[in-house]
Short mmCIF file of C-alpha atoms in Angstrom, two decimals:
data_model
loop_
_atom_site.label_atom_id
_atom_site.label_comp_id
_atom_site.label_asym_id
_atom_site.label_seq_id
_atom_site.Cartn_x
_atom_site.Cartn_y
_atom_site.Cartn_z
CA MET V 259 21.16 12.90 -19.87
CA ARG V 260 19.29 12.00 -16.71
CA VAL V 261 16.75 14.15 -14.91
CA GLU V 262 15.83 13.09 -11.39
CA ILE V 263 12.65 14.49 -9.86
CA TRP V 264 11.97 14.34 -6.13
CA SER V 265 8.26 14.77 -5.43
CA ASP V 266 5.31 13.72 -3.30
CA ILE V 267 1.84 12.71 -4.48
CA VAL V 268 0.07 15.09 -2.08
CA CYS V 269 2.18 18.06 -3.24
CA PRO V 270 0.11 20.19 -5.64
CA TRP V 271 3.17 21.98 -7.04
CA CYS V 272 4.73 18.58 -7.78
CA TYR V 273 1.60 17.72 -9.77
CA ILE V 274 1.73 21.04 -11.63
CA GLY V 275 5.52 21.01 -11.89
CA LYS V 276 5.49 17.62 -13.59
CA ALA V 277 3.15 18.95 -16.29
CA ARG V 278 5.25 22.08 -16.75
CA PHE V 279 8.47 20.06 -16.89
CA GLU V 280 7.00 17.79 -19.55
CA GLU V 281 6.01 20.84 -21.57
CA GLY V 282 9.53 22.21 -21.22
CA LEU V 283 11.01 18.84 -22.16
CA ALA V 284 8.85 18.69 -25.29
CA ALA V 285 10.49 21.93 -26.46
CA PHE V 286 14.01 20.56 -25.88
CA ASP V 287 15.79 19.46 -29.05
CA HIS V 288 17.42 16.42 -27.42
CA ARG V 289 14.37 15.23 -25.50
CA ASP V 290 14.78 11.70 -26.88
CA ARG V 291 18.14 11.52 -25.09
CA VAL V 292 16.69 12.39 -21.67
CA GLU V 293 15.97 9.73 -19.06
CA VAL V 294 13.51 10.84 -16.37
CA VAL V 295 13.69 9.17 -12.94
CA HIS V 296 11.12 9.90 -10.23
CA ARG V 297 12.33 9.75 -6.63
CA SER V 298 10.56 9.67 -3.28
CA PHE V 299 10.01 12.57 -0.90
CA GLU V 300 7.45 12.72 1.92
CA LEU V 301 5.92 16.04 2.88
CA ASP V 302 4.43 14.65 6.08
CA PRO V 303 6.53 11.63 7.09
CA ASP V 304 5.63 11.85 10.79
CA ARG V 305 1.89 11.50 10.22
CA PRO V 306 0.77 8.00 11.25
CA LYS V 307 -0.28 5.61 8.51
CA GLY V 308 -4.04 5.71 8.07
CA ASP V 309 -4.39 9.13 9.71
CA THR V 310 -5.99 11.26 7.01
CA VAL V 311 -7.44 14.76 7.27
CA PRO V 312 -9.23 17.04 4.79
CA VAL V 313 -6.64 19.15 3.02
CA LEU V 314 -8.25 22.44 4.07
CA ASP V 315 -8.05 21.37 7.72
CA MET V 316 -4.39 20.47 7.23
CA LEU V 317 -3.61 23.86 5.69
CA THR V 318 -5.34 25.83 8.44
CA ALA V 319 -3.42 23.88 11.10
CA LYS V 320 -0.05 23.87 9.34
CA TYR V 321 0.03 27.55 8.42
CA ARG V 322 -2.18 28.74 11.31
CA VAL V 323 -4.49 30.67 9.01
CA PRO V 324 -8.28 31.09 8.91
CA ARG V 325 -10.18 28.62 6.76
CA GLU V 326 -11.02 31.39 4.29
CA GLN V 327 -7.31 32.01 3.73
CA ALA V 328 -6.68 28.30 3.22
CA GLN V 329 -9.48 28.27 0.64
CA ALA V 330 -7.90 31.24 -1.12
CA MET V 331 -4.54 29.40 -1.17
CA GLU V 332 -6.20 26.41 -2.77
CA ALA V 333 -7.99 28.61 -5.30
CA ARG V 334 -4.65 30.05 -6.46
CA VAL V 335 -3.22 26.58 -6.90
CA ALA V 336 -6.36 25.46 -8.73
CA GLU V 337 -5.89 28.33 -11.17
CA ALA V 338 -2.28 27.30 -11.83
CA ALA V 339 -3.42 23.70 -12.34
CA ALA V 340 -6.07 24.81 -14.82
CA ASP V 341 -3.46 26.82 -16.72
CA ALA V 342 -1.45 23.60 -17.04
CA GLY V 343 -4.51 21.74 -18.31
CA LEU V 344 -4.97 19.78 -15.09
CA GLY V 345 -8.03 18.98 -13.03
CA TYR V 346 -8.02 20.09 -9.40
CA ARG V 347 -10.32 19.71 -6.42
CA ALA V 348 -10.01 20.98 -2.84
CA ASP V 349 -12.23 18.31 -1.26
CA ARG V 350 -9.43 15.77 -1.01
CA ASP V 351 -7.63 14.17 1.92
CA HIS V 352 -4.07 14.60 3.13
CA GLY V 353 -2.08 11.81 4.75
CA ASN V 354 1.09 9.76 4.96
CA THR V 355 2.38 8.78 1.52
CA PHE V 356 4.99 6.15 2.39
CA ASP V 357 2.90 3.30 0.93
CA LEU V 358 2.39 5.26 -2.28
CA HIS V 359 6.13 5.68 -2.70
CA ARG V 360 6.74 1.99 -1.99
CA LEU V 361 4.23 1.13 -4.70
CA LEU V 362 5.93 3.55 -7.10
CA HIS V 363 9.21 1.71 -6.55
CA LEU V 364 7.47 -1.56 -7.47
CA ALA V 365 6.20 0.18 -10.59
CA LYS V 366 9.73 1.40 -11.36
CA ALA V 367 11.03 -2.17 -11.08
CA ARG V 368 8.34 -3.28 -13.54
CA GLY V 369 8.89 -0.40 -15.96
CA ARG V 370 5.52 1.25 -15.18
CA GLN V 371 6.50 4.07 -12.83
CA GLY V 372 5.44 6.92 -15.10
CA GLU V 373 2.04 5.36 -15.72
CA LEU V 374 1.34 4.81 -12.01
CA LEU V 375 2.57 8.27 -11.05
CA ASP V 376 0.17 9.91 -13.51
CA LEU V 377 -2.72 7.82 -12.21
CA LEU V 378 -1.93 8.63 -8.57
CA TYR V 379 -1.75 12.35 -9.27
CA ALA V 380 -5.02 12.27 -11.21
CA ALA V 381 -6.79 10.26 -8.51
CA ASN V 382 -5.59 12.56 -5.73
CA PHE V 383 -6.08 15.93 -7.38
CA ALA V 384 -8.69 15.54 -10.10
CA GLU V 385 -10.88 12.55 -9.25
CA GLU V 386 -12.98 11.43 -6.31
CA ARG V 387 -10.65 8.52 -5.54
CA SER V 388 -8.66 8.37 -2.30
CA VAL V 389 -5.02 7.38 -2.71
CA PHE V 390 -5.07 6.43 0.99
CA ASP V 391 -7.46 3.54 0.42
CA PRO V 392 -5.56 0.26 -0.18
CA ALA V 393 -8.22 -1.13 -2.52
CA THR V 394 -8.04 2.01 -4.64
CA LEU V 395 -4.24 1.77 -4.74
CA VAL V 396 -4.41 -1.82 -5.97
CA SER V 397 -6.91 -0.78 -8.62
CA LEU V 398 -4.69 2.09 -9.75
CA ALA V 399 -1.68 -0.23 -9.87
CA ALA V 400 -3.61 -2.61 -12.10
CA GLU V 401 -4.65 0.29 -14.35
CA ALA V 402 -0.95 1.17 -14.65
CA GLY V 403 -0.20 -2.34 -15.89
CA LEU V 404 1.02 -3.91 -12.67
CA ASP V 405 -0.10 -7.26 -11.32
CA ALA V 406 -2.82 -6.56 -8.76
CA ASP V 407 -1.79 -9.43 -6.46
CA GLU V 408 1.82 -8.25 -6.45
CA ALA V 409 0.75 -4.69 -5.68
CA ARG V 410 -1.46 -5.93 -2.84
CA ALA V 411 1.42 -8.00 -1.44
CA VAL V 412 3.69 -4.95 -1.42
CA LEU V 413 1.10 -2.89 0.43
CA ASP V 414 0.62 -5.68 2.96
CA ASP V 415 4.36 -5.90 3.66
CA ASP V 416 5.57 -2.67 5.28
CA SER V 417 9.19 -3.58 4.54
CA ALA V 418 8.72 -4.00 0.77
CA TYR V 419 10.67 -1.27 -1.04
CA ALA V 420 10.96 0.66 2.23
CA ASP V 421 14.75 0.82 1.88
CA ALA V 422 14.41 2.25 -1.64
CA VAL V 423 12.14 5.03 -0.40
CA ARG V 424 14.48 5.87 2.47
CA ALA V 425 17.47 5.87 0.12
CA ASP V 426 15.76 8.45 -2.10
CA GLU V 427 14.98 10.60 0.91
CA ARG V 428 18.54 10.43 2.23
CA GLU V 429 19.85 11.43 -1.16
CA ALA V 430 17.48 14.39 -1.28
CA ALA V 431 18.83 15.53 2.08
CA GLU V 432 22.42 15.12 0.88
CA LEU V 433 21.61 17.29 -2.15
CA GLY V 434 20.11 19.96 0.08
CA ALA V 435 16.50 19.49 -1.00
CA THR V 436 14.18 20.69 1.74
CA ALA V 437 11.08 21.11 -0.42
CA VAL V 438 9.62 19.61 -3.57
CA PRO V 439 9.39 19.39 -6.48
CA PHE V 440 13.15 19.30 -6.83
CA PHE V 441 14.70 18.59 -10.23
CA VAL V 442 18.32 17.51 -10.68
CA LEU V 443 19.63 17.63 -14.24
CA ASP V 444 22.55 15.33 -14.99
CA ARG V 445 23.83 15.97 -11.44
CA ARG V 446 24.94 19.39 -12.72
CA PHE V 447 21.99 21.72 -12.22
CA GLY V 448 19.11 21.89 -9.76
CA VAL V 449 15.71 23.48 -10.27
CA SER V 450 13.33 23.95 -7.34
CA GLY V 451 9.58 24.36 -7.56
CA GLY V 452 6.98 24.17 -10.29
CA GLN V 453 8.72 26.62 -12.58
CA PRO V 454 7.33 27.78 -15.95
CA ALA V 455 7.97 25.41 -18.86
CA GLU V 456 10.49 27.74 -20.48
CA ILE V 457 12.67 27.66 -17.36
CA PHE V 458 12.87 23.88 -17.62
CA THR V 459 13.75 24.09 -21.32
CA GLN V 460 16.50 26.56 -20.55
CA ALA V 461 17.87 24.38 -17.73
CA LEU V 462 17.85 21.31 -19.99
CA ARG V 463 19.81 23.20 -22.64
CA GLN V 464 22.36 24.38 -20.08
CA ALA V 465 22.81 20.88 -18.67
CA TRP V 466 23.11 19.43 -22.16
CA GLU V 467 25.72 21.98 -23.22
CA ALA V 468 27.71 21.39 -20.04
CA SER V 469 27.63 17.63 -20.63
CA GLN V 470 28.89 18.07 -24.19
CA VAL V 471 31.76 20.25 -23.00
CA SER V 472 32.61 17.65 -20.39
CA GLU V 473 32.51 14.83 -22.94
CA GLY V 474 34.72 16.83 -25.30
CA ALA V 475 37.31 17.31 -22.58
CA LYS V 476 37.75 13.58 -22.06
#
């Protein structure tokens, strides 16, 4: 059974949702039969490359709220992250993530997508490392087991894996995904948002049972 997850690195609920999904998957009896595929989605695709802004400034502008309210929003997310065993800091930047997704597609081609995704999330949300700095991205790619020179070449070539990112985003639109995280289980069930772990376990069981019925009908 395949689970496809559309997400963005700067999305805190994608970060939390991934941890919750993995907890739910661990409680699923057939977890060793589940293939997880991560797909691209940009929360801020129109922001120019290299244009970064502190996340609190972004939230106040996007939702037109006072800074105190933006801080309270971040505090609630930080609490949810802590409950999931994740680090979280509000003094991070927000920006265009197209290059990050291109690099994740390189990692997918080299069988290291999961490793790089975890490192990107940790760098963005828990560590004082900017995922919008090319040198940091190359370093993270190397930590994930990728060749640093190859990662640097991808970042230097704006066309590298661009079509793969756009294909993921078109597919998300075709499936009706307007926000992330968005989970698609065996192309039978969809789950939106960073749901509790037990919701993911239940959805996995439903998708598995439906697939077995379908196989039996053949």
